[in-house]
CSV table of C-alpha atoms and ligand atoms in Angstrom, one decimal:
chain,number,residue,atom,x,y,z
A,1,UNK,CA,-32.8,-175.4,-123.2
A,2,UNK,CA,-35.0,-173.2,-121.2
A,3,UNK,CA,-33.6,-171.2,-118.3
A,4,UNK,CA,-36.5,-172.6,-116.5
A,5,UNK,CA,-35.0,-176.2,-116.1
A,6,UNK,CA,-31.2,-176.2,-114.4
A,7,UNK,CA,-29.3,-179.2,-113.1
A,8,UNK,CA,-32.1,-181.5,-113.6
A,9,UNK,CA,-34.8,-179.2,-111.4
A,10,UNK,CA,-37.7,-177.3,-113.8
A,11,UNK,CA,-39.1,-174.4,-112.1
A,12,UNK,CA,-42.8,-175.1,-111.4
A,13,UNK,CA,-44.2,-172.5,-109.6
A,14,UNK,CA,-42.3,-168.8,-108.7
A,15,UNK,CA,-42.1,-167.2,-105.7
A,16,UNK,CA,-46.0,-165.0,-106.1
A,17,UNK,CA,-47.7,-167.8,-106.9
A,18,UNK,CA,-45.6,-170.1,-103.7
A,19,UNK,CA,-46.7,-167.0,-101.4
A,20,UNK,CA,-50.0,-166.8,-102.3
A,21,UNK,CA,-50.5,-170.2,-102.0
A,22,UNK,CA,-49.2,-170.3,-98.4
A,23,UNK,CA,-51.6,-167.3,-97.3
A,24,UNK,CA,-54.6,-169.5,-98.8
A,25,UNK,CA,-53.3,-172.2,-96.5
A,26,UNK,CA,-52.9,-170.4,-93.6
A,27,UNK,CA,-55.8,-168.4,-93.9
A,28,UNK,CA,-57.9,-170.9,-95.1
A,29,UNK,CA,-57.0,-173.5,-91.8
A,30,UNK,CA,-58.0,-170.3,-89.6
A,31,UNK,CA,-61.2,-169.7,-91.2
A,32,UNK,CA,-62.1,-173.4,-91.3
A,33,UNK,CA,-61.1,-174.3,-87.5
A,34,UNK,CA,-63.1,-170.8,-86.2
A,35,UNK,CA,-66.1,-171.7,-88.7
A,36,UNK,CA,-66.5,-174.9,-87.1
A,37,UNK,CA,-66.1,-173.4,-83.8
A,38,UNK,CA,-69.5,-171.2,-84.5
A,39,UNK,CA,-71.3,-173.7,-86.0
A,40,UNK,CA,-71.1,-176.4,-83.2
A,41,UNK,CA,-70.6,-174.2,-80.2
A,42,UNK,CA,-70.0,-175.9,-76.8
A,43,UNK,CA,-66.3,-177.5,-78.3
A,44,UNK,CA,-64.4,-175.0,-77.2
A,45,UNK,CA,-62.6,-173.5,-80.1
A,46,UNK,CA,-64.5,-169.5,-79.5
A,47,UNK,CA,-62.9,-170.1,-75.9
A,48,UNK,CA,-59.4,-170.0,-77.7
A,49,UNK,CA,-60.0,-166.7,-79.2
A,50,UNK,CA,-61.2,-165.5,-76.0
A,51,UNK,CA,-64.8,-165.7,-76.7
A,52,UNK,CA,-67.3,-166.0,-79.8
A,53,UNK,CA,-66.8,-162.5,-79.9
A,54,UNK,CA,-62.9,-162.2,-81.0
A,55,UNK,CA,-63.4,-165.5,-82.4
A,56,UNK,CA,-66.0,-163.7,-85.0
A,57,UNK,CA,-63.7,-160.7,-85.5
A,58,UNK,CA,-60.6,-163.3,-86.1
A,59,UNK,CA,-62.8,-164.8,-89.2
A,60,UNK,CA,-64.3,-162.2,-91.3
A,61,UNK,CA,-60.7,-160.4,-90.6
A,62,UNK,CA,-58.8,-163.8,-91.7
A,63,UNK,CA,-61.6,-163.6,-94.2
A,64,UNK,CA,-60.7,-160.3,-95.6
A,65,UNK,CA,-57.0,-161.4,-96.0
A,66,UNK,CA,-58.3,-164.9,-97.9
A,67,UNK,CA,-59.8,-162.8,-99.9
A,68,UNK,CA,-57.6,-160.0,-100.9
A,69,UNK,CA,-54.4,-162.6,-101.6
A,70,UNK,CA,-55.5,-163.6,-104.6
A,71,UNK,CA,-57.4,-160.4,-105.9
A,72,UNK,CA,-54.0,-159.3,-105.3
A,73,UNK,CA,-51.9,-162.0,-107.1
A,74,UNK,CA,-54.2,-162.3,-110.3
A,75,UNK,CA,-54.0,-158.2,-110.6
A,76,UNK,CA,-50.6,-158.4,-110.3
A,77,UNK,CA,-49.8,-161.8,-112.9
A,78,UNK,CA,-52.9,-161.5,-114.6
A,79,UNK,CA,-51.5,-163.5,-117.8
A,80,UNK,CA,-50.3,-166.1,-115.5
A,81,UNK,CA,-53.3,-166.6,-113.9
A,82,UNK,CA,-55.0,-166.6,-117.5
A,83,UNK,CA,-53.0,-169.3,-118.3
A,84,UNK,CA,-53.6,-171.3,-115.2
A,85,UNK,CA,-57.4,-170.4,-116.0
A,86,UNK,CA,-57.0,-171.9,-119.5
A,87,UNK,CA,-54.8,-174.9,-118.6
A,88,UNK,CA,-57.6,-175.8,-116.0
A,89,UNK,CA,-60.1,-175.2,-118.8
A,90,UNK,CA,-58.9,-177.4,-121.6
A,91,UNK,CA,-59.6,-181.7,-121.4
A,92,UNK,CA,-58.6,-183.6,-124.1
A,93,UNK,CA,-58.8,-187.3,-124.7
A,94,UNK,CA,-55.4,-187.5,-122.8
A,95,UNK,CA,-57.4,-186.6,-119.5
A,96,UNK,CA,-60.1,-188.5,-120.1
A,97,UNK,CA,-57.6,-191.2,-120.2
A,98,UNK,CA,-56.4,-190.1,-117.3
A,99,UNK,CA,-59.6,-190.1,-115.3
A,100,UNK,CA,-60.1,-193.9,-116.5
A,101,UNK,CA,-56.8,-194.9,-114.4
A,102,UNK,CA,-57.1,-192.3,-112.4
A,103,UNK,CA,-53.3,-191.2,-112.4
A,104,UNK,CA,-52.7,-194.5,-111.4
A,105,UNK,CA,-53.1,-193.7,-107.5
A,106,UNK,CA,-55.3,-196.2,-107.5
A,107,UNK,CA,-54.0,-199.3,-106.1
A,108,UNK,CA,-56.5,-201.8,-108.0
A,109,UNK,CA,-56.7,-199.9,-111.1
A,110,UNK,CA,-53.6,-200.7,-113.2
A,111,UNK,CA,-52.1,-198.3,-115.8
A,112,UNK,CA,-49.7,-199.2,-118.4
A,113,UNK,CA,-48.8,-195.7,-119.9
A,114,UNK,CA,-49.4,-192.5,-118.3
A,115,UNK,CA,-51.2,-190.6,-120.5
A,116,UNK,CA,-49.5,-187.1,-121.2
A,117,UNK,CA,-50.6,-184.4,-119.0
A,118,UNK,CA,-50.3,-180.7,-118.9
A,119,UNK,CA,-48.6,-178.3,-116.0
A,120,UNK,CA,-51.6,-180.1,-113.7
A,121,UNK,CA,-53.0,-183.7,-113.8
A,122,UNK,CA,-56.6,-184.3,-115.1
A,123,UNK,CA,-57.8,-184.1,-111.4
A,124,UNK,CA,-55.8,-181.3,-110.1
A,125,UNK,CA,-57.4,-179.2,-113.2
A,126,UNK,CA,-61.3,-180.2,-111.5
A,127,UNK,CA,-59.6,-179.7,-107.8
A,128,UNK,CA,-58.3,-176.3,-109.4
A,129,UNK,CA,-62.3,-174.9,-110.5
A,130,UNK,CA,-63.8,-176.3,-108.0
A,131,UNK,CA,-61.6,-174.2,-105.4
A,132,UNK,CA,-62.2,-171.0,-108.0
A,133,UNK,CA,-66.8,-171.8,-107.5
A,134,UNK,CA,-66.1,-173.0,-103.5
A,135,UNK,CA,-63.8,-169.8,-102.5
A,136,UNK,CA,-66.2,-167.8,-104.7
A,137,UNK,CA,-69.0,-168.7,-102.8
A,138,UNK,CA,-67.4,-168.6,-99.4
A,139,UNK,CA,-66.4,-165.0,-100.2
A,140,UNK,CA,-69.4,-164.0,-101.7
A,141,UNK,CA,-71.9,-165.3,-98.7
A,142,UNK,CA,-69.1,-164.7,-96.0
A,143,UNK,CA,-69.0,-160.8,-96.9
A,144,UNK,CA,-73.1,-161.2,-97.1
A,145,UNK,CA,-73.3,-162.5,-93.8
A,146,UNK,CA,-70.6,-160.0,-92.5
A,147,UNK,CA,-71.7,-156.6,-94.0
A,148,UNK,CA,-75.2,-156.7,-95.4
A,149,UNK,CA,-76.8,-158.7,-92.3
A,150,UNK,CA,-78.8,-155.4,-91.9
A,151,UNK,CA,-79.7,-155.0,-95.2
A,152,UNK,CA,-80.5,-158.0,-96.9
A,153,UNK,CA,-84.2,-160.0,-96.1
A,154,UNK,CA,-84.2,-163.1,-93.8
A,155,UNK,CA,-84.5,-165.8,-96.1
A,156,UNK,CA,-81.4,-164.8,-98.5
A,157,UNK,CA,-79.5,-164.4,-95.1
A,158,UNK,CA,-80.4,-167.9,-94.6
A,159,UNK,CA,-79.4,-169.1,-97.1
A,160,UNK,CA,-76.3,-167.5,-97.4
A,161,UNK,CA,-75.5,-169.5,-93.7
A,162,UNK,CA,-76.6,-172.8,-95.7
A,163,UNK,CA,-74.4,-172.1,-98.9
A,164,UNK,CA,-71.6,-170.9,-96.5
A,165,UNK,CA,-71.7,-173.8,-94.2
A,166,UNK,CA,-71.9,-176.6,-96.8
A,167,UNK,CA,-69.8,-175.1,-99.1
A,168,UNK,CA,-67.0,-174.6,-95.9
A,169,UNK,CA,-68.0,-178.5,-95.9
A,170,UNK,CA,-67.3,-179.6,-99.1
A,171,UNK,CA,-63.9,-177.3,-99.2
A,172,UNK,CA,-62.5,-178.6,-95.8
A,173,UNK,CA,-63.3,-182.3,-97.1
A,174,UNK,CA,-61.7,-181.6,-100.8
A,175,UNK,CA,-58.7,-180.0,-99.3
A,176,UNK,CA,-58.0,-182.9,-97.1
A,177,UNK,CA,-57.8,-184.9,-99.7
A,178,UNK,CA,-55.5,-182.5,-101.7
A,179,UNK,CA,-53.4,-182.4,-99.0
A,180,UNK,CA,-53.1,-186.4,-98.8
A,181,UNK,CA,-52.2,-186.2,-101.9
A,182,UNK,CA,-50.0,-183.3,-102.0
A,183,UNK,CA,-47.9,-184.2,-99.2
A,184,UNK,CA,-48.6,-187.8,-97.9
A,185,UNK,CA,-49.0,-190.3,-100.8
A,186,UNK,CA,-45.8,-191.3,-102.3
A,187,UNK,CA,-46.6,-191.8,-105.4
A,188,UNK,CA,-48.0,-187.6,-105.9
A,189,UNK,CA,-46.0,-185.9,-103.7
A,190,UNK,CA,-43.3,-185.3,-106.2
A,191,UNK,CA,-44.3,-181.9,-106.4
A,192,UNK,CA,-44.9,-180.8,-102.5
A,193,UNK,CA,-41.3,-178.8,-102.7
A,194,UNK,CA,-42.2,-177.1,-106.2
A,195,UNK,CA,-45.5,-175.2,-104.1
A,196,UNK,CA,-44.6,-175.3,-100.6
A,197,UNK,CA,-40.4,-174.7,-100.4
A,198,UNK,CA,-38.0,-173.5,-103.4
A,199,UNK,CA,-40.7,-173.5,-106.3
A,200,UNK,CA,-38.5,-176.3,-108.3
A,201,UNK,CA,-39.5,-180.3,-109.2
A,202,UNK,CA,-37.3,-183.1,-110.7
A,203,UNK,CA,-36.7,-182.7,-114.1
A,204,UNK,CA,-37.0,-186.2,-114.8
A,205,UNK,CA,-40.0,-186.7,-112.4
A,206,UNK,CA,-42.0,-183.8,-114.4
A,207,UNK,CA,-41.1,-185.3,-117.7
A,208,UNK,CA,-42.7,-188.0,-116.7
A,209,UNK,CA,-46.1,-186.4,-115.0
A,210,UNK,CA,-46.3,-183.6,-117.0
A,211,UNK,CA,-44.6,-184.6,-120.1
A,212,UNK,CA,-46.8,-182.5,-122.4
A,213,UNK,CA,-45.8,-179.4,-120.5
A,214,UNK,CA,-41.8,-180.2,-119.7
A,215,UNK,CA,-41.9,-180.6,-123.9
A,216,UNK,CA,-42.9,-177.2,-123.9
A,217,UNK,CA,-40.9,-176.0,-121.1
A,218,UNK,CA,-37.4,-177.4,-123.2
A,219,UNK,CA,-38.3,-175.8,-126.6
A,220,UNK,CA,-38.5,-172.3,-125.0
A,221,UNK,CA,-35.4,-172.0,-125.7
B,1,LIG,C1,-63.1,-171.1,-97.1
B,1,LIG,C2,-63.1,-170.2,-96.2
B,1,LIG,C3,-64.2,-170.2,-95.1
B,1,LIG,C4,-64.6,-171.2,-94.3
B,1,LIG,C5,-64.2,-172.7,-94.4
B,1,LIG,C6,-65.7,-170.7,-93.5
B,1,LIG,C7,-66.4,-171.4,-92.6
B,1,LIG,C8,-67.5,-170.9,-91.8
B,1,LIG,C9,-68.4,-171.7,-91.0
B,1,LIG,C10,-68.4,-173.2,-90.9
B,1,LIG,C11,-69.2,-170.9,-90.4
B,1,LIG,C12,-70.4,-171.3,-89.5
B,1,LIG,C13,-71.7,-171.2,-90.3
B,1,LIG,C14,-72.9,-171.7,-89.5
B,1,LIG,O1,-72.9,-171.6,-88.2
B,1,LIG,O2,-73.8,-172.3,-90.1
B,1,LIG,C15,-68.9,-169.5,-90.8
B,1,LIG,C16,-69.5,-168.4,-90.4
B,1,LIG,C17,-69.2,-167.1,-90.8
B,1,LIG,N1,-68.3,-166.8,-91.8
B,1,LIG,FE1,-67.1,-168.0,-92.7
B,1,LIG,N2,-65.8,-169.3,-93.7
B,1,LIG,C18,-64.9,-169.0,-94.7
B,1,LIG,C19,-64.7,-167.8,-95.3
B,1,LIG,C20,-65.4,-166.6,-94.9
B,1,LIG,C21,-65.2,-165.3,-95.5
B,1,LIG,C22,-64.2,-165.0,-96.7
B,1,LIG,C23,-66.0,-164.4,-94.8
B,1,LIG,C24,-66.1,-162.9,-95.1
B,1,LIG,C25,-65.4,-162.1,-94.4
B,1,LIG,C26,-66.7,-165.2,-93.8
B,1,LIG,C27,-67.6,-164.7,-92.9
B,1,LIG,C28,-68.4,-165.4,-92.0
B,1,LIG,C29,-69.4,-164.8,-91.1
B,1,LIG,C30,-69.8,-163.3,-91.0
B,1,LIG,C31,-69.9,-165.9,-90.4
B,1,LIG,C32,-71.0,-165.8,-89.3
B,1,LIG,C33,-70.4,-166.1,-88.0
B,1,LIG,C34,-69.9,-164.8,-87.3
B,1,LIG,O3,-68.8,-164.4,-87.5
B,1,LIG,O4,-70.6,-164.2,-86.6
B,1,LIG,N3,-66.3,-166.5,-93.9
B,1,LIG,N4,-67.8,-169.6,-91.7
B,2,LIG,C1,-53.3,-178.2,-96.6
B,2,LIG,C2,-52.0,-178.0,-97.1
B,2,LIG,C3,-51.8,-177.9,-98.5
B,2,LIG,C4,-50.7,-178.5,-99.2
B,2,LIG,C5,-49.7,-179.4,-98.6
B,2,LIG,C6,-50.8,-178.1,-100.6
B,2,LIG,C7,-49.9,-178.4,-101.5
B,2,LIG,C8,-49.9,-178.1,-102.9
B,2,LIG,C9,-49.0,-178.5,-103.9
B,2,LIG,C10,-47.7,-179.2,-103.6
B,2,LIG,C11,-49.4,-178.0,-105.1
B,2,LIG,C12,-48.6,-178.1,-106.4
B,2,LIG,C13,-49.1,-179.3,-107.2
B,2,LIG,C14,-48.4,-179.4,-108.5
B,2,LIG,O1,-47.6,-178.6,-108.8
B,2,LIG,O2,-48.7,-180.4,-109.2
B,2,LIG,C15,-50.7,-177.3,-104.8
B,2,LIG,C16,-51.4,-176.7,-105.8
B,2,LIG,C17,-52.6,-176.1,-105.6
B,2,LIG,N1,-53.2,-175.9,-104.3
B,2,LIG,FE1,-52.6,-176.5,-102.6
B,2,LIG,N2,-51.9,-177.3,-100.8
B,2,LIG,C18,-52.5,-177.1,-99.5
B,2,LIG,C19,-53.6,-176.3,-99.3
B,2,LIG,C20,-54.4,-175.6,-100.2
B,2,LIG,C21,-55.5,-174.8,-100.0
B,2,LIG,C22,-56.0,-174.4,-98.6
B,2,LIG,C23,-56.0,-174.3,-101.2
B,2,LIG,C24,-57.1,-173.4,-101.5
B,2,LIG,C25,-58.2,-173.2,-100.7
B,2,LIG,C26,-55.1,-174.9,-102.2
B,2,LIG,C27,-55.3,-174.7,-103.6
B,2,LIG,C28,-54.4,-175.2,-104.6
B,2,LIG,C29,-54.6,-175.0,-106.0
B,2,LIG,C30,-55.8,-174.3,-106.6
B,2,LIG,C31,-53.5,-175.6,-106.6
B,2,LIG,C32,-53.2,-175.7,-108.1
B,2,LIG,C33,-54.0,-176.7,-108.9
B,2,LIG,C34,-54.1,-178.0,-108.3
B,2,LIG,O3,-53.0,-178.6,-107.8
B,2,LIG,O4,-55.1,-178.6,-108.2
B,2,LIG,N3,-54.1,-175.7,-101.6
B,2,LIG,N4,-51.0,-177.4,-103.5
């Protein structure tokens, strides 16, 4: 049996991918809260900071570090990361069954058998891209908006605010739900531990959720 599952616990996620994940999170709430501070000023959030001012400085700063993290983490577990890129990347008729019961967190939709699912669900591999384009485009427009305000013409600077703005949207709305699912709902938050505290989930549990991948996980022998 692999050295990956002891006592009933299969290691999930190891200790890079746990801390990089907790500076997305931290970093991420920082840059969301001060965002929505500039955007509807008046509420009080730039006051926190000391003024829009520092309040600016804090986000493209917090900004910097949101981005380096995982610049950082795929240079340094690149075939990792290729795998999460082509776990994320591959749906087969197991997901699509997936998606018509939708995990079964449903409550009116019933399902009878879960279909088999890899190291992530059906919808945590679309939560997973869509994360990869939002942050991507947060990053991209953020730095735009930072460092090439003198540079670049007043329409693409524009737009940049627009794509930056209701991209921040979409993100803050999406990760919401995430973590609702992730650490509130009963019936998914088998795996909160395996990301946010000592990397491991049941054994049992995961042979159950991710069969397809705890069957490869017990012939690595
Ligand atoms: C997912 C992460 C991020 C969220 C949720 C977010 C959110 C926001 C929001 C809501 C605004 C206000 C836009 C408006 O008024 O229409 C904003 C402004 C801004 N953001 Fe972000 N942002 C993020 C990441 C970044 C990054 C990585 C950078 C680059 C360093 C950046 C740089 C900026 C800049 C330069 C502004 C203009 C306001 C200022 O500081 O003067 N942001 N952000
Ligand atoms: C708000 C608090 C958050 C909690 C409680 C949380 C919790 C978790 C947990 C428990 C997992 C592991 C799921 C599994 O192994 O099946 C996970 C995965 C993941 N998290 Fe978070 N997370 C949070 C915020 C974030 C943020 C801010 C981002 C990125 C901006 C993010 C991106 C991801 C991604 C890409 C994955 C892997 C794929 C997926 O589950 O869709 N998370 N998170």
């Amino acid at each position: 049996m692999s050295k990956e599952i002891v006592k009933g616990k299969a290691l999930k996620h190891g200790t890079q991918t746990r801390t990089m994940h907790w500076i997305h999170l931290i970093t991420f709430i920082l840059l969301g809260f001060t965002g929505i501070g500039f955007h509807w000023s008046g509420n009080g959030i730039n006051n926190l900071f000391g003024g829009g001012a520092n309040a600016s400085l804090v986000h493209v700063w917090t900004g910097v570090i949101f981005t380096l993290g995982p610049t950082l983490y795929i240079l340094l577990n690149f075939d990792r990361f290729a795998r999460f890129i082509d776990t994320i990347t591959t749906f087969t008729r197991n997901d699509m069954a997936w998606f018509k019961v939708l995990g079964g967190y449903v409550p009116f939709i019933k399902m009878k058998v879960r279909p088999p699912q890899d190291k992530y669900n059906a919808g945590q591999k679309v939560l997973g891209w869509l994360v990869i384009i939002g942050c991507f485009l947060m990053i991209f427009t953020g730095f735009e908006m930072w460092l090439g305000r003198h540079t670049v013409s007043a329409a693409f600077l524009n737009t940049c605010y627009a794509i930056h703005f209701w991209t921040g949207m979409v993100l803050i709305i999406m990760i919401a739900g995430h973590f609702y699912l992730a650490a509130i709902n009963s019936k998914s938050r088998g795996e909160f531990a395996s990301m946010m505290i000592d990397g491991y989930v049941d054994a049992a549990s995961s042979a159950e959720h991710n069969s397809k991948w705890f069957s490869e996980l017990r012939k690595e022998a």
